[in-house]
Coordinates of C-alpha atoms in Angstrom, one line a residue:
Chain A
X1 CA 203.8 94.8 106.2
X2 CA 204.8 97.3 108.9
X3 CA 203.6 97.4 112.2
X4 CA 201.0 100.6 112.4
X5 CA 199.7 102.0 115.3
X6 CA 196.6 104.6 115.0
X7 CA 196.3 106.8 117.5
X8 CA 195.6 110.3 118.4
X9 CA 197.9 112.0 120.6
X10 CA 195.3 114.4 122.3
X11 CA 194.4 111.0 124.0
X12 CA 196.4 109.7 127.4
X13 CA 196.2 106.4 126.4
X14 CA 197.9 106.6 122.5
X15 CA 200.5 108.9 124.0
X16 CA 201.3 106.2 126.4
X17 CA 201.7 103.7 123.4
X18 CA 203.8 106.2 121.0
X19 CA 206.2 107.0 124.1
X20 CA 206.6 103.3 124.4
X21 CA 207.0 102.1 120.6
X22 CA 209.8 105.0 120.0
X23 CA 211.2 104.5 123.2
X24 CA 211.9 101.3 122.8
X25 CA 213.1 101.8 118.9
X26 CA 209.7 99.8 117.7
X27 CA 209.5 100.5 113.9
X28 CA 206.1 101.3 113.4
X29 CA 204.4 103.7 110.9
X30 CA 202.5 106.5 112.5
X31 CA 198.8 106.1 111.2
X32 CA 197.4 109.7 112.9
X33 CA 193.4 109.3 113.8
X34 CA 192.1 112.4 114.9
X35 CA 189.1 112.1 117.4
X36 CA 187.4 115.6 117.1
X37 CA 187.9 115.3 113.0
X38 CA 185.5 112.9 112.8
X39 CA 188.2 110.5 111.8
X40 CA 186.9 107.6 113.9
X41 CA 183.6 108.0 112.8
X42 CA 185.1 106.6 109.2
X43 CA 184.2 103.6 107.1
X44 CA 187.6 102.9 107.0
X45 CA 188.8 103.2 110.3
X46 CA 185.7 101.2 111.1
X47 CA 187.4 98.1 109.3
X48 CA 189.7 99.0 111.8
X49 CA 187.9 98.9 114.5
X50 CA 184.4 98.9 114.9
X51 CA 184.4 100.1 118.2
X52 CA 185.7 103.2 117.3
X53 CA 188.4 104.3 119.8
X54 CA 192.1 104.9 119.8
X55 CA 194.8 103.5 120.0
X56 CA 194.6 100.6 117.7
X57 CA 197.5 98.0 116.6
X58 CA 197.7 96.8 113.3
X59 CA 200.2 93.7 112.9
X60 CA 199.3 92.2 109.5
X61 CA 196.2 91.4 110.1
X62 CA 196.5 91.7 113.7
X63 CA 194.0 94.1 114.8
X64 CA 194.5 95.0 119.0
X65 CA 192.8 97.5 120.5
X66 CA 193.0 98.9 124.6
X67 CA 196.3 100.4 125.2
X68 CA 197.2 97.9 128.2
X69 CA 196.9 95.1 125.8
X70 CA 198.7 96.7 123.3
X71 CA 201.6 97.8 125.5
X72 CA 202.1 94.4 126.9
X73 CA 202.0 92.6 123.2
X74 CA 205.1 95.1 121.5
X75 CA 206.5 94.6 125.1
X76 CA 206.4 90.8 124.4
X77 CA 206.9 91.0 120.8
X78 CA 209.9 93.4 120.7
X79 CA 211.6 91.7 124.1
X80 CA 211.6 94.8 125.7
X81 CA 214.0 95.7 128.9
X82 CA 212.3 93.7 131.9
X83 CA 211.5 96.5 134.0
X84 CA 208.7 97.7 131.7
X85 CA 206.4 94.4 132.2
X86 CA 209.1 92.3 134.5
X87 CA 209.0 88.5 134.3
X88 CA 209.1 88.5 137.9
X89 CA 206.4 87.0 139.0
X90 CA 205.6 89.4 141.9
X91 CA 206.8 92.8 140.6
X92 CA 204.7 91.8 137.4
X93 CA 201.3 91.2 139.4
X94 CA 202.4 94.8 140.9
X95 CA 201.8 96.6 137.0
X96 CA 198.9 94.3 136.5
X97 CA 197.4 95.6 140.4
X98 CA 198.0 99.3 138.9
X99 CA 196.4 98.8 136.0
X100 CA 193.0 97.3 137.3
X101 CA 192.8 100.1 139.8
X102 CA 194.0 102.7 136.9
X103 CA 191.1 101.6 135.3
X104 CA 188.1 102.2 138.3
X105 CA 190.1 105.5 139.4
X106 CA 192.3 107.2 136.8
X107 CA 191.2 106.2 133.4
X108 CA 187.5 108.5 132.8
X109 CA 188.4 110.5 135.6
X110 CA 190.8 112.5 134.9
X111 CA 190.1 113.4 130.9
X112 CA 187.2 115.2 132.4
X113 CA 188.9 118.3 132.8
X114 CA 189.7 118.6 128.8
X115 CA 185.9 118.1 128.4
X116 CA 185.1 120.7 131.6
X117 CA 187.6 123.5 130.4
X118 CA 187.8 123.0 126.3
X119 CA 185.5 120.7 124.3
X120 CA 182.4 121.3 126.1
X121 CA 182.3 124.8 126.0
X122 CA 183.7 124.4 122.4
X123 CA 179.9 123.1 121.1
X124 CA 178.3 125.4 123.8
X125 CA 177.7 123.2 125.9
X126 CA 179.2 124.1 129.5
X127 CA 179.5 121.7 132.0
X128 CA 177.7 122.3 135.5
X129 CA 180.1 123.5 138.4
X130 CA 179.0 121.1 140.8
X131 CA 180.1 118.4 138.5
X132 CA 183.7 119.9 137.8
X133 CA 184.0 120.1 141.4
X134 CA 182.9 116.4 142.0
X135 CA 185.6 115.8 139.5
X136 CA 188.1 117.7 141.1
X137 CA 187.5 115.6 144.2
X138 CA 187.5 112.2 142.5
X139 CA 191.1 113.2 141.0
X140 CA 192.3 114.6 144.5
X141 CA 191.0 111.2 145.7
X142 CA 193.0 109.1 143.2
X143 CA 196.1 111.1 143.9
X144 CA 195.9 110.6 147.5
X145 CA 195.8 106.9 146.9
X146 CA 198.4 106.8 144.1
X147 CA 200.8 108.5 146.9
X148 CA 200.0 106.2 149.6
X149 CA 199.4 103.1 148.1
X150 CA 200.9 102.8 145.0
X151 CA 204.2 104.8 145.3
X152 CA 204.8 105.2 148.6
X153 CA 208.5 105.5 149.2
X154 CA 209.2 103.3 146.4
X155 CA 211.0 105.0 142.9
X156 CA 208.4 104.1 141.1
X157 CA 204.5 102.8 141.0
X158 CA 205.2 99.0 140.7
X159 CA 208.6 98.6 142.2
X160 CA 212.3 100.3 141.6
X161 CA 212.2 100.8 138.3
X162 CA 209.8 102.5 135.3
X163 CA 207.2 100.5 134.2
X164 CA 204.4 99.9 131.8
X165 CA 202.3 101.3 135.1
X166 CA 204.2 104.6 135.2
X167 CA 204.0 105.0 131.7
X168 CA 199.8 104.7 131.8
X169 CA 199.4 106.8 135.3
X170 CA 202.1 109.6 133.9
X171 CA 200.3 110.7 130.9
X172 CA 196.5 110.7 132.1
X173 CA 198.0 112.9 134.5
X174 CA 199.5 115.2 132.3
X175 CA 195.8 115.8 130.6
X176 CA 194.3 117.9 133.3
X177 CA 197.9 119.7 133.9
X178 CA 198.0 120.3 130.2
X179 CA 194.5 122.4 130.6
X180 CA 195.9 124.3 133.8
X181 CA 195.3 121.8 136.7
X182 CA 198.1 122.4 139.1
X183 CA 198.0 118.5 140.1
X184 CA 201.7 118.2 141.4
X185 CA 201.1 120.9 143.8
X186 CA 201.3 120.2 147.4
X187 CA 202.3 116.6 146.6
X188 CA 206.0 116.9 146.6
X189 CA 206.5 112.9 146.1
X190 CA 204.5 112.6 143.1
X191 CA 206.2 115.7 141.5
X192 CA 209.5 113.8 142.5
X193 CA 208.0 110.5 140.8
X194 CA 206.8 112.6 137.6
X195 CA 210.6 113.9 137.4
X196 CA 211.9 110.4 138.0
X197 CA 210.3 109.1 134.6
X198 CA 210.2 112.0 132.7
X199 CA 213.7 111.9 132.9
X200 CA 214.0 108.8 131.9
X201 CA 211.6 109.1 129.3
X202 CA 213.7 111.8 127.6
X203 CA 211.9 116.1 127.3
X204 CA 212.5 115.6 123.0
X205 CA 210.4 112.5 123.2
X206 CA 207.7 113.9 125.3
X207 CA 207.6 117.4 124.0
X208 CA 207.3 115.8 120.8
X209 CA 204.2 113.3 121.9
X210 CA 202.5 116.4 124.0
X211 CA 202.7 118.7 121.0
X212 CA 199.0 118.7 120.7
X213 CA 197.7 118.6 124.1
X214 CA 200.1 120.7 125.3
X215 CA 198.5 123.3 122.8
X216 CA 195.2 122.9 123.2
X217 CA 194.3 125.6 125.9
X218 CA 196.1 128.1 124.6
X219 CA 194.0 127.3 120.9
X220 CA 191.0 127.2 122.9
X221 CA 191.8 130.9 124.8
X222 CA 193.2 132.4 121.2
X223 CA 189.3 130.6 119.9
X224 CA 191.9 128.3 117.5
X225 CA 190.9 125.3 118.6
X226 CA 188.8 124.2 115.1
X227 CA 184.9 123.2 115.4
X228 CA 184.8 119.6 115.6
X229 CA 182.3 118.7 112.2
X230 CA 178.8 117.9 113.1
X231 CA 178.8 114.2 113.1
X232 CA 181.3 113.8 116.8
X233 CA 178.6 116.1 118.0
X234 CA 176.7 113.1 119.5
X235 CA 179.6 111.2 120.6
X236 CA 180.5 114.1 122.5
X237 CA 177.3 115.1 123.9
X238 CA 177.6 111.5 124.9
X239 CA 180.9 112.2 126.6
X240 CA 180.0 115.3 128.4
X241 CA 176.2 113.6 129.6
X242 CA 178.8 110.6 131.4
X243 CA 180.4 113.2 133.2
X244 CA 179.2 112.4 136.8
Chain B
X1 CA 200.3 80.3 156.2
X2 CA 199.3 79.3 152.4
X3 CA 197.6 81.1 150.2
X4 CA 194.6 83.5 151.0
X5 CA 192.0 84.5 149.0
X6 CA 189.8 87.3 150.7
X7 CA 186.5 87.2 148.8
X8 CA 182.6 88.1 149.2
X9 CA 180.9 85.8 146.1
X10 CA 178.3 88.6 146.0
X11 CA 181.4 90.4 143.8
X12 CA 181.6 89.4 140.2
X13 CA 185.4 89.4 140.7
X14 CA 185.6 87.3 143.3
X15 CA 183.6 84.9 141.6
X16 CA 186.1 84.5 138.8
X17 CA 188.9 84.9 141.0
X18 CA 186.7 81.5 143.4
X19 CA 185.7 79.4 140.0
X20 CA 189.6 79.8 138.7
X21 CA 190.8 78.7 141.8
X22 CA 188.6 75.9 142.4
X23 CA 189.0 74.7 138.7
X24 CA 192.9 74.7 138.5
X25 CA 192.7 72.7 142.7
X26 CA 194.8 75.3 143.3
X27 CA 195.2 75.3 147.3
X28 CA 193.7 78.0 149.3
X29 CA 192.4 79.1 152.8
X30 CA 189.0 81.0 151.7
X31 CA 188.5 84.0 154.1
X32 CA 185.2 85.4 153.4
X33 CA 184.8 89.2 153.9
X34 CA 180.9 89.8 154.1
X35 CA 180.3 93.4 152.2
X36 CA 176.3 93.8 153.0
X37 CA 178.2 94.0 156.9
X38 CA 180.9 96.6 155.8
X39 CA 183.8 93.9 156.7
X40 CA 185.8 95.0 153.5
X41 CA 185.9 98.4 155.9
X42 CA 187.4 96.8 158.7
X43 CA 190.8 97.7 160.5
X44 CA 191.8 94.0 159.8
X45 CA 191.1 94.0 156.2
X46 CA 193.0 97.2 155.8
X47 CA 196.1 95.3 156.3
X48 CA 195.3 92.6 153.0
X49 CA 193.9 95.8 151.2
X50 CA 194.5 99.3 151.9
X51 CA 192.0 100.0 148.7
X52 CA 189.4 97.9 150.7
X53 CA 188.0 95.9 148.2
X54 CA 187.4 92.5 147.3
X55 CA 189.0 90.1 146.0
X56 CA 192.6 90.8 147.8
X57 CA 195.1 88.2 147.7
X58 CA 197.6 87.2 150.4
X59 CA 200.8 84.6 149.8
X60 CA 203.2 84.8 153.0
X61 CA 203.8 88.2 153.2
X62 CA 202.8 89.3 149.5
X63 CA 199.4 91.0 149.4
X64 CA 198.0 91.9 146.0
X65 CA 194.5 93.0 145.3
X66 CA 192.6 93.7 141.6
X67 CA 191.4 90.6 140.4
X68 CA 192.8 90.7 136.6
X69 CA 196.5 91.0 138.5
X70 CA 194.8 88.1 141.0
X71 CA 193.7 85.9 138.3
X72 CA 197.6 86.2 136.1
X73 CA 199.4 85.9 139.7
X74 CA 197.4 82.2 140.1
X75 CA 197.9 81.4 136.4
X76 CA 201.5 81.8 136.3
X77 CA 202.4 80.7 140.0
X78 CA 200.2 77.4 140.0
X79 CA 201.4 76.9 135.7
X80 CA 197.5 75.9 135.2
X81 CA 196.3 75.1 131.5
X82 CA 197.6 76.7 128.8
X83 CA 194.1 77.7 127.5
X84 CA 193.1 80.1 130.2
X85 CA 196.4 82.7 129.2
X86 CA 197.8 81.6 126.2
X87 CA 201.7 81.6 125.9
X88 CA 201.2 82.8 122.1
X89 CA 201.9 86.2 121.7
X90 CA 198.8 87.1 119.7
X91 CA 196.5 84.7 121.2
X92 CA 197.8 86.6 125.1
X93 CA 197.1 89.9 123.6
X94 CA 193.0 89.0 123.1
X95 CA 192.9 87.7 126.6
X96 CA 194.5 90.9 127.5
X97 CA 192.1 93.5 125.4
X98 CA 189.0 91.5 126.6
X99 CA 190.0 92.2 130.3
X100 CA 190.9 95.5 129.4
X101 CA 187.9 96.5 128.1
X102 CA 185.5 95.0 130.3
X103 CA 186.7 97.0 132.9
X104 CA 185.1 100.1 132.7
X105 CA 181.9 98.4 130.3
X106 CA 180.7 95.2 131.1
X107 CA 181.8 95.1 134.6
X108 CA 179.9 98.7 135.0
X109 CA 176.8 98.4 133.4
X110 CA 176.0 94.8 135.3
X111 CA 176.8 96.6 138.7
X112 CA 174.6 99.4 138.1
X113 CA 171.9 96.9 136.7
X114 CA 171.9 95.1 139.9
X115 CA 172.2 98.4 142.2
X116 CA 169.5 99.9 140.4
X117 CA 167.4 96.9 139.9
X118 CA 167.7 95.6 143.5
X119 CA 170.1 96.4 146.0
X120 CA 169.1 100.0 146.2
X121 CA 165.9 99.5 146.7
X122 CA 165.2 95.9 148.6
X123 CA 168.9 96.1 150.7
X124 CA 169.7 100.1 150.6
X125 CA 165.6 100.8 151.0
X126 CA 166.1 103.4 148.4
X127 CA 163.6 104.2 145.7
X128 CA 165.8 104.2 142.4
X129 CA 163.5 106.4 139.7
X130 CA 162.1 104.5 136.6
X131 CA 164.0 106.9 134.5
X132 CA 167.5 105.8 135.9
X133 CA 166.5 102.5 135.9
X134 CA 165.7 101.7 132.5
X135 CA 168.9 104.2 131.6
X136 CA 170.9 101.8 133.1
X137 CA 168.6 98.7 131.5
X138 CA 169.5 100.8 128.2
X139 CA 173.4 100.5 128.8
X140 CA 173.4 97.1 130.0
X141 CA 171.7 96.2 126.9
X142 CA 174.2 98.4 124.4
X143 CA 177.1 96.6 126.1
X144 CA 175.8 92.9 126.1
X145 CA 175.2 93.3 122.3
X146 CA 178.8 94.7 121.9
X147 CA 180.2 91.8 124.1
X148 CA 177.8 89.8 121.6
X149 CA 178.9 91.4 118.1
X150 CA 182.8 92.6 118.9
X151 CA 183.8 90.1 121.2
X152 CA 182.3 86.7 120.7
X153 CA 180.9 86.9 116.8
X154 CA 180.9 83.5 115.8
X155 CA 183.4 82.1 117.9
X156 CA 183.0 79.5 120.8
X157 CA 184.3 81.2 123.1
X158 CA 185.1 85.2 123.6
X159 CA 189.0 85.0 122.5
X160 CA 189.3 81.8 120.3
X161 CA 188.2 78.2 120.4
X162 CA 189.1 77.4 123.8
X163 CA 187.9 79.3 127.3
X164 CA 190.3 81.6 128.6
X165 CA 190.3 83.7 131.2
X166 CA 188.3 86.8 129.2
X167 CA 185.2 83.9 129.7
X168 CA 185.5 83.6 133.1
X169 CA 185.3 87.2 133.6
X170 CA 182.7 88.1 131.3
X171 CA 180.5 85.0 132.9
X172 CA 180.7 86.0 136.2
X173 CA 179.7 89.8 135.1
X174 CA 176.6 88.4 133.0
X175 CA 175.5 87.1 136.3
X176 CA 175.0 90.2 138.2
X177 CA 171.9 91.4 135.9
X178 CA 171.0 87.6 135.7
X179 CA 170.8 87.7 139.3
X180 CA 169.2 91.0 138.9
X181 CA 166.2 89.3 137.4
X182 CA 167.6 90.8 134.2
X183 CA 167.2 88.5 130.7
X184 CA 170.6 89.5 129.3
X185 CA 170.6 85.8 127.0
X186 CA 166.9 86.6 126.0
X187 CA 167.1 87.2 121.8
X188 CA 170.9 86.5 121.9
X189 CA 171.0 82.9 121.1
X190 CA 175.1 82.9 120.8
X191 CA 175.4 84.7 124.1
X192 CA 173.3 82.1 125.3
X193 CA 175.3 79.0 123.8
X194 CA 179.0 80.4 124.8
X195 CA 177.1 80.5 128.9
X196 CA 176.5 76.9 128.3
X197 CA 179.3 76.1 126.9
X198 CA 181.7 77.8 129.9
X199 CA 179.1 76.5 132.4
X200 CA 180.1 73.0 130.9
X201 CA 183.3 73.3 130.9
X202 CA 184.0 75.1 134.3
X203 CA 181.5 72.1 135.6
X204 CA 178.0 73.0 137.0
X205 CA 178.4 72.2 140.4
X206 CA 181.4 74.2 140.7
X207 CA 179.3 77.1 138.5
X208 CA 176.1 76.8 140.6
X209 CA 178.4 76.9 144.3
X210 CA 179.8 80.3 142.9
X211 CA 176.4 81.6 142.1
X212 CA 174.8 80.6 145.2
X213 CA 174.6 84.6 146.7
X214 CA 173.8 86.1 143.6
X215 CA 170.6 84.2 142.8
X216 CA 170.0 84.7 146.0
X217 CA 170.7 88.9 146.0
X218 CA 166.7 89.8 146.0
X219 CA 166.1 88.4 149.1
X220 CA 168.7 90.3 151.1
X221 CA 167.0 91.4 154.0
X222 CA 167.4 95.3 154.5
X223 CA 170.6 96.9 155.6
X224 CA 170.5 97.8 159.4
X225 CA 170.7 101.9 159.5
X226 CA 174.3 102.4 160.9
X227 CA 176.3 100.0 157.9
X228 CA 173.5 101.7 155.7
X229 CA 175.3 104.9 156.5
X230 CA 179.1 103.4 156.3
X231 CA 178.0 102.0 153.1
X232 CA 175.5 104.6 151.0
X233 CA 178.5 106.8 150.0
X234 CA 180.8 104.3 149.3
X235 CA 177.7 102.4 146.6
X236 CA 177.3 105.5 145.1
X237 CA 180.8 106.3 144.6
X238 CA 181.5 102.8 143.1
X239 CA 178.2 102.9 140.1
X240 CA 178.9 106.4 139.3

């Protein structure tokens, strides 16, 4: 039974886990789940996962969901190269200190933006300036301390090399670039960093993972973008009411 | 200079990061940093924690702060029991989605509980509406149950048969809103049993010593005006 992996690549987190799997040269089947389809709302993807969220693991009858954990299992699993989750016991408390504050400071912050510029106004339901603005202050806020803190005048977020931490940080911040946020402006070593690992990442790997995000606005402005079926309408009100 | 732990036990992390260490006699100079007095905003502190939080770490020169990163640096540097972060692939990876998740659920819903249900209003002196309050009463309640039903199910404890590190973590959240004045174990009999169960087995006295301040977070006098100004943006920024 082959490993699957069900994800959705409009989300920063799945794109994180497919960059990794094919990266790396995990065999996996590709089990597409497709948020504003309705597919999570599902009986079978419910079996799944009953929290209903992206990505998932499937091993067997393995079921792991939150991309972290994932990450670091087919790191484990598949004896990836060290650098990605290194054995050292220091520069691996390094990915595991970016990944707690990822969580308060990147993660929910800075998906807004797809909500702010596409979704919301998608089901009519725009999103008040004052909180896109709030928003655009939390993600300046998390920049600043990804610079200082976190990179530094180090390669890369945990240490010298790409890690799982670079991996995580690079694609949430490719969401609000991918729906015109000029991010990287301004902040010349964080544009360096983002070349550092997309490079090493490989552009037919990630053009191939951002297809769909990547896409999005210009659906949206060309009014492509399909209505999401009525049942994600309260999941995404949901979404859009947590918006700070 | 040993190791340093830098904690206030009025922060659920720092109470994990405290019981762990305590548990596994792992060796430790404890260097309180008082948050009600805006020490975590100090000069001083910068240097252990340029995030200026709590719990921060420091071992010789290494500094590292987050708690989950805390909590694996003790595990693997001090090789405690194999039950708190299992060596088994599989067994790793539950420990590792249960801290995950908590993260931005559990760990948010019992500081808002406690925020809204008391600190705001007894330490902050700020009114907190009864519509945000029982919002916030509403989420805490939504995530207990899925902590209840996705996590725990029938299990003894969160991950598996044995307490692990997700326990620890998930405890020491629970007892925010239990501080709070909250029932989170009222009508959830299984919830109820696992506390027991991970009270036992962390031992009480070390349990109750950890808990001490947060029992105690309703009778914190109120904050004197100037740290009430340091602090008010930095509270609000943290529950949003």
């Amino acid at each position: 039974m082959r490993l699957e992996l069900y994800l959705d690549l409009l989300s920063q987190p799945c794109r994180a886990v497919y960059i990794f799997a094919k990266k790396n040269d995990i065999p996996f089947k590709l089990c597409t789940t497709e948020v504003f389809k309705g597919q999570l709302l599902s009986k079978e993807f419910f079996q799944i996962n009953r929290l209903r969220k992206v990505p998932v693991l499937k091993d067997g009858d393995f079921i792991l969901t939150e991309s972290s954990a994932i990450l670091i299992y087919l790191s484990s699993k598949y004896q990836t190269a060290d650098h990605w989750y290194p054995s050292d016991l220091q520069a691996r408390a390094r990915v595991h200190e970016y990944l707690g504050w990822h969580a308060d400071c990147i993660r929910g912050t800075f998906g807004v933006p797809l909500w702010t510029r596409v979704m919301a106004p998608l089901i009519g339901v725009p999103v008040p300036e004052e909180k896109v603005q709030r928003n655009r202050t939390s993600m300046d806020r998390a920049l600043q301390q990804l610079e200082d803190k976190f990179l530094g005048d180090r390669a890369f977020l945990a240490g010298q090399q790409v890690s799982l931490a670079d991996l995580m940080a690079l694609e949430e911040l490719l969401q609000p670039v991918a729906v015109g946020y000029d991010l990287f402006e301004g902040r010349q070593r964080l544009a360096a960093w983002r070349e550092r690992v997309e490079a090493f990442l490989g552009s037919d790997l990630l053009q191939e993972t951002r297809g769909p995000i990547l896409n999005i606005l210009e659906q949206a402005v060309n009014k492509k973008v399909p209505n999401p079926p009525p049942e994600v309408y309260p999941y995404m009100l949901l979404r859009i009411s947590r918006i700070p | 200079m040993g190791l340093e732990l830098y904690l206030d036990l009025l922060s659920q992390p720092c109470r994990a990061v405290y019981i762990f260490a305590k548990k596994n006699r792992i060796p430790f100079e404890l260097r309180p940093v008082d948050l009600l007095k805006g020490q975590h905003l100090s000069d001083a502190f910068a240097q252990v924690n340029p995030l200026k939080k709590v719990p921060a770490l420091k071992d010789g020169d290494f500094t590292l702060a987050e708690s989950v990163a805390i909590l694996l640096y003790l595990t693997h540097k001090y090789k405690v029991p194999d039950h708190w972060y299992p060596q088994d692939v599989q067994a790793c990876a539950l420990v590792d989605e249960y801290l995950a998740w908590q993260h931005t659920t559990l760990r948010r819903s019992c500081l808002r509980a406690l925020w809204h249900k008391v600190m705001f209003p007894i330490f902050l002196g700020e009114p907190v509406s009864p519509e945000i309050l029982a919002a916030t009463l509403a989420e805490l309640d939504v995530t207990v149950q899925l902590l209840e039903d996705n996590f725990l199910q029938n299990k003894a404890f969160l991950t598996g048969p044995h307490i692990s590190l997700a326990d620890l973590v998930a405890i020491t959240e629970l007892m925010h809103p239990v501080g709070a004045g909250c029932q989170v174990f009222e009508g959830r009999p299984k919830l109820a049993a696992r506390h027991q169960r991970v009270e036992a087995a962390v031992g009480e006295d070390l349990f109750q010593e950890a808990h001490e301040v947060i029992l105690k977070a309703k009778d914190s006098p109120p904050a004197d005006p100037t740290i009430k100004q340091k602090l008010m943006p930095l509270v609000l920024a943290m529950i949003q």
